[in-house]
XYZ file of N, CA and C in Angstrom:
330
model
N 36.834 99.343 107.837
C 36.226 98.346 106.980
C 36.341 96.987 107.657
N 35.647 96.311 107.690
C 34.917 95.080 107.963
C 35.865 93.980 107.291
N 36.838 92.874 107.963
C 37.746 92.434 106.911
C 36.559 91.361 106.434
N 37.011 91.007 104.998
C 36.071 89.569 104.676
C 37.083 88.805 103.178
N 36.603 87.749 104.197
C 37.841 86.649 103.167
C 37.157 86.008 102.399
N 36.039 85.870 102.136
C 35.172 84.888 100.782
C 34.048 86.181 100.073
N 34.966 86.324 98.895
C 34.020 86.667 97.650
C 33.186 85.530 96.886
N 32.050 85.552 97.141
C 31.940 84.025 96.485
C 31.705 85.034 94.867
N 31.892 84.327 93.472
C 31.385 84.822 92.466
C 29.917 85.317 91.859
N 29.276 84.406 92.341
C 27.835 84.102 92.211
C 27.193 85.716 93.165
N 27.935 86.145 93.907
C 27.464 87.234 94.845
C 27.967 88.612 94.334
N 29.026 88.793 93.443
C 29.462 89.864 92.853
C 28.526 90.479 91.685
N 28.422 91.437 91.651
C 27.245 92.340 90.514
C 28.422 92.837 89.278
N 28.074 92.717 88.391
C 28.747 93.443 87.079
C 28.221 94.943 86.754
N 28.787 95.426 86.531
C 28.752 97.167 86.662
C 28.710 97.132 85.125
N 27.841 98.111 84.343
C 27.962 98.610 83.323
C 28.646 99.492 83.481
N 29.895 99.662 82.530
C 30.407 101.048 82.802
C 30.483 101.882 81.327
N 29.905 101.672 80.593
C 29.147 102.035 79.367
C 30.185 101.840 78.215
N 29.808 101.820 77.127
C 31.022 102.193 75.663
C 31.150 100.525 75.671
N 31.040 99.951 76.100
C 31.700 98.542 75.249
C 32.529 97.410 76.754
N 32.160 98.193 78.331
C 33.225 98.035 78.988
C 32.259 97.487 80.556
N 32.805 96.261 80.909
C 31.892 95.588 81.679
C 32.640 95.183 83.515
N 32.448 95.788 84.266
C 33.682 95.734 85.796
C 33.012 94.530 86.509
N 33.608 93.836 87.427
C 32.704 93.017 88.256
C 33.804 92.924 89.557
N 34.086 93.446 90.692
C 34.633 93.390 91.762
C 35.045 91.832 92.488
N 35.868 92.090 92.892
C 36.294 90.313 93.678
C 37.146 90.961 94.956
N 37.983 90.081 95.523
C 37.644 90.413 96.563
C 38.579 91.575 96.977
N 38.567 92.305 97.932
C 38.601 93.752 98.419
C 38.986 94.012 99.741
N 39.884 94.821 100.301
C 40.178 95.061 101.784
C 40.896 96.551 101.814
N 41.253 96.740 102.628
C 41.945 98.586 102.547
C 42.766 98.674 101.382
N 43.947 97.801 101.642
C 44.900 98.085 100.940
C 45.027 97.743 99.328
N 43.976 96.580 99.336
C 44.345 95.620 97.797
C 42.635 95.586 97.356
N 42.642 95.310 96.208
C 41.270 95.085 95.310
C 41.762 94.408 93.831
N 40.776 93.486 93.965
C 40.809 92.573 92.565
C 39.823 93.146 91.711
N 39.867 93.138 90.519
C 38.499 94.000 89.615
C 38.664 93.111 87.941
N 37.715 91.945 87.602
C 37.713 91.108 86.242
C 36.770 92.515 85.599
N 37.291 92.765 84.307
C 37.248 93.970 83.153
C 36.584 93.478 82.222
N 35.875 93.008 81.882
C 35.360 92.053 80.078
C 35.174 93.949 79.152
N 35.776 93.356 77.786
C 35.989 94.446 76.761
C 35.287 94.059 75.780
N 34.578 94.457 74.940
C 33.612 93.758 73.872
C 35.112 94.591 72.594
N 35.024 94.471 71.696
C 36.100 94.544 70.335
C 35.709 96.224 70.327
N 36.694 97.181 69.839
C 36.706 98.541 69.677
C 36.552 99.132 70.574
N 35.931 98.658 71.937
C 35.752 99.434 72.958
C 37.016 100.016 73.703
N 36.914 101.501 74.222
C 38.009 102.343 74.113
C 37.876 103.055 75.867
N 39.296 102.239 76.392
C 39.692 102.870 77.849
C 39.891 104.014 77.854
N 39.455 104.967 77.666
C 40.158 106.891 78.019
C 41.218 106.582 78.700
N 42.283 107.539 78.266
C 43.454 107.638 79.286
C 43.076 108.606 80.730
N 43.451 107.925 81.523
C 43.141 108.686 82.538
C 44.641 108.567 83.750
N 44.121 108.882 84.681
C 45.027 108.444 86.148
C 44.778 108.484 87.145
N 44.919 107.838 88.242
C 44.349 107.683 89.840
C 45.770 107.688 90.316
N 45.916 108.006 91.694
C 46.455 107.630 92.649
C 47.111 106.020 93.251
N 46.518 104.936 92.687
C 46.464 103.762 93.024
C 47.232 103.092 91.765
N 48.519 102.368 93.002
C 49.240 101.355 91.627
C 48.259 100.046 91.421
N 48.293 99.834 89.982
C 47.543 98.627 89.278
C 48.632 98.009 88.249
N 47.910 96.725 88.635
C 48.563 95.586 87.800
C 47.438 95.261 86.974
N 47.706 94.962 85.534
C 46.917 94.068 84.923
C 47.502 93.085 84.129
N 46.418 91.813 84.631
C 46.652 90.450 83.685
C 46.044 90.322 82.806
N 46.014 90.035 81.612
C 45.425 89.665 80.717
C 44.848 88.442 80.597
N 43.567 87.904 80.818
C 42.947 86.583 80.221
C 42.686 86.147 79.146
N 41.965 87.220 78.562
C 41.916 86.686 77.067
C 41.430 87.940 75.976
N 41.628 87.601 74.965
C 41.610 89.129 74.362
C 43.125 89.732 73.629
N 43.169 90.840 72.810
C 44.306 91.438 72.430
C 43.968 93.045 73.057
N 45.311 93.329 73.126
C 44.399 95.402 73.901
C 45.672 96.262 73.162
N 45.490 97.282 73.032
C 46.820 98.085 72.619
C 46.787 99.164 74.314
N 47.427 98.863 75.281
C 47.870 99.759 75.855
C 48.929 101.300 75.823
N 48.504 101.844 76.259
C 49.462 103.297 76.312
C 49.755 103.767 77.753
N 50.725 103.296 78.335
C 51.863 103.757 79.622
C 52.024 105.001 79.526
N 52.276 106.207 80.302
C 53.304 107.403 79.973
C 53.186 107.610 78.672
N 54.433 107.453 78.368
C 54.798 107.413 76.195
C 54.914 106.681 76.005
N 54.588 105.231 76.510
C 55.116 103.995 75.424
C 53.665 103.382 75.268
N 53.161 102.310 74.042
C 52.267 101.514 73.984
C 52.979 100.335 73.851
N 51.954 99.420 74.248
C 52.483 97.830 74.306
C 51.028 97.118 73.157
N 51.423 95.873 72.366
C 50.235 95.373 72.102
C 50.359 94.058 73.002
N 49.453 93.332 73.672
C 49.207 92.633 74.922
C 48.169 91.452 74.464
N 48.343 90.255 75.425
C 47.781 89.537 75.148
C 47.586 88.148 76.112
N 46.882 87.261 76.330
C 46.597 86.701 77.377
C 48.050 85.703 77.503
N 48.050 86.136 78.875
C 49.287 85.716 79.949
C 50.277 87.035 79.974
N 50.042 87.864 79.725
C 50.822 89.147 79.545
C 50.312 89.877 80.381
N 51.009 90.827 81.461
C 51.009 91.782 82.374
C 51.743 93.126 82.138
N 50.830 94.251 82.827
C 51.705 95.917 83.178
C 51.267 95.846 84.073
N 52.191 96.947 84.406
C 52.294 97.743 85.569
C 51.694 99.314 85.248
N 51.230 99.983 86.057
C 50.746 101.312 85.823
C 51.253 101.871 87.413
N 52.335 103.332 87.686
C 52.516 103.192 88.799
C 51.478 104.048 89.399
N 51.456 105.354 90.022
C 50.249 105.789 90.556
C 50.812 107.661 89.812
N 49.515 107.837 89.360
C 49.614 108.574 88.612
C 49.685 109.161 87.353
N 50.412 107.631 87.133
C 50.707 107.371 85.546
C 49.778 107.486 84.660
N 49.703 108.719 83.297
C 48.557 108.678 82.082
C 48.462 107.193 81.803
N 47.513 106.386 81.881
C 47.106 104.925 81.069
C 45.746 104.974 80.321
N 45.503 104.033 79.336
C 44.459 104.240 78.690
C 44.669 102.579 77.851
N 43.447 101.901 77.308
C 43.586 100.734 76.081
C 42.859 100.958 74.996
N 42.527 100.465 74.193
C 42.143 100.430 73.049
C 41.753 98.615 72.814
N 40.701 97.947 73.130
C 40.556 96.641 73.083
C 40.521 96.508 71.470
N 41.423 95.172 71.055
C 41.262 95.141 69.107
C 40.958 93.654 69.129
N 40.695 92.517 70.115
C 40.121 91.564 70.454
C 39.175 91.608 71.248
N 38.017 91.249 71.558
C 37.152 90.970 72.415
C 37.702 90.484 74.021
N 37.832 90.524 75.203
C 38.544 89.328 76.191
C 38.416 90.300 77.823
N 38.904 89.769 78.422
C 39.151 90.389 79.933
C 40.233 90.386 80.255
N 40.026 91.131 81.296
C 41.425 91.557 82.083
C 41.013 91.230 83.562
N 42.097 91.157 84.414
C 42.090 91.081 85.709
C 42.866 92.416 86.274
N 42.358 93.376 87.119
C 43.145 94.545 87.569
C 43.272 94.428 88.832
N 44.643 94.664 89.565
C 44.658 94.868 90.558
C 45.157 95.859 91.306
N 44.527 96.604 92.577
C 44.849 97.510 92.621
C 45.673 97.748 94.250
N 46.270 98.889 94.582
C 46.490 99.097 95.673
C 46.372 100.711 95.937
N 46.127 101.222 97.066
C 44.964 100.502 97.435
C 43.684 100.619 97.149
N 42.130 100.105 97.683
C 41.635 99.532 96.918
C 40.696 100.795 96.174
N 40.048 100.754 95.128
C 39.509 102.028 94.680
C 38.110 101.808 95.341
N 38.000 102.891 95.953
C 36.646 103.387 96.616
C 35.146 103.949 95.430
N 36.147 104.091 94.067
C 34.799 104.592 93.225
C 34.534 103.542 92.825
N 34.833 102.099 92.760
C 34.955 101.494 92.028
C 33.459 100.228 93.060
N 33.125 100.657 94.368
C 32.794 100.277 95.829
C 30.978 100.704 95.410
């Protein structure tokens, strides 16, 4: 991969990713990937799991996350961790975004 150090915003595409749930990529290299999430209210993350540890920040919005066995209710300036593998899933009960970050970077997501 081609390294590149300026994502400008204006150049990134927003992905429908259907149900209520909106991706838009930033910037990206082997190891790391940035990914802004916008959630419209009720819209519902499936639990799933990848390979790739992710962080998420919260900007704005309320979410009910589910870790493993625990849920958290979350909210802007608030962060998880998800390690790799880990069942995760949200439940948005505010409207808002998230910032995800990943390592390394997700290729479906490309």
């Amino acid at each position: 991969m081609t390294v590149k150090n300026h994502f400008p915003a204006g150049e990134a595409k927003s992905f429908d990713a259907g149900g209520g749930l909106t991706r838009k990529v930033g910037a990206y290299a082997d190891n790391a990937m940035v990914v802004e999430v916008h959630f419209e209210q009720g819209t519902i993350a499936a639990r799933h799991h990848h390979p790739h540890e992710q962080i998420t920040y919260v900007i704005s919005g309320r979410f009910e996350f589910t870790i493993g066995g625990d849920t958290y209710i979350v909210g802007p300036g608030d962060s998880l961790y998800k390690q790799p593998n880990i069942e995760h899933g949200a439940t948005c009960l505010e409207a808002g975004t998230l910032l995800d970050v990943f390592t390394p970077h997700r290729e479906d997501f490309l």
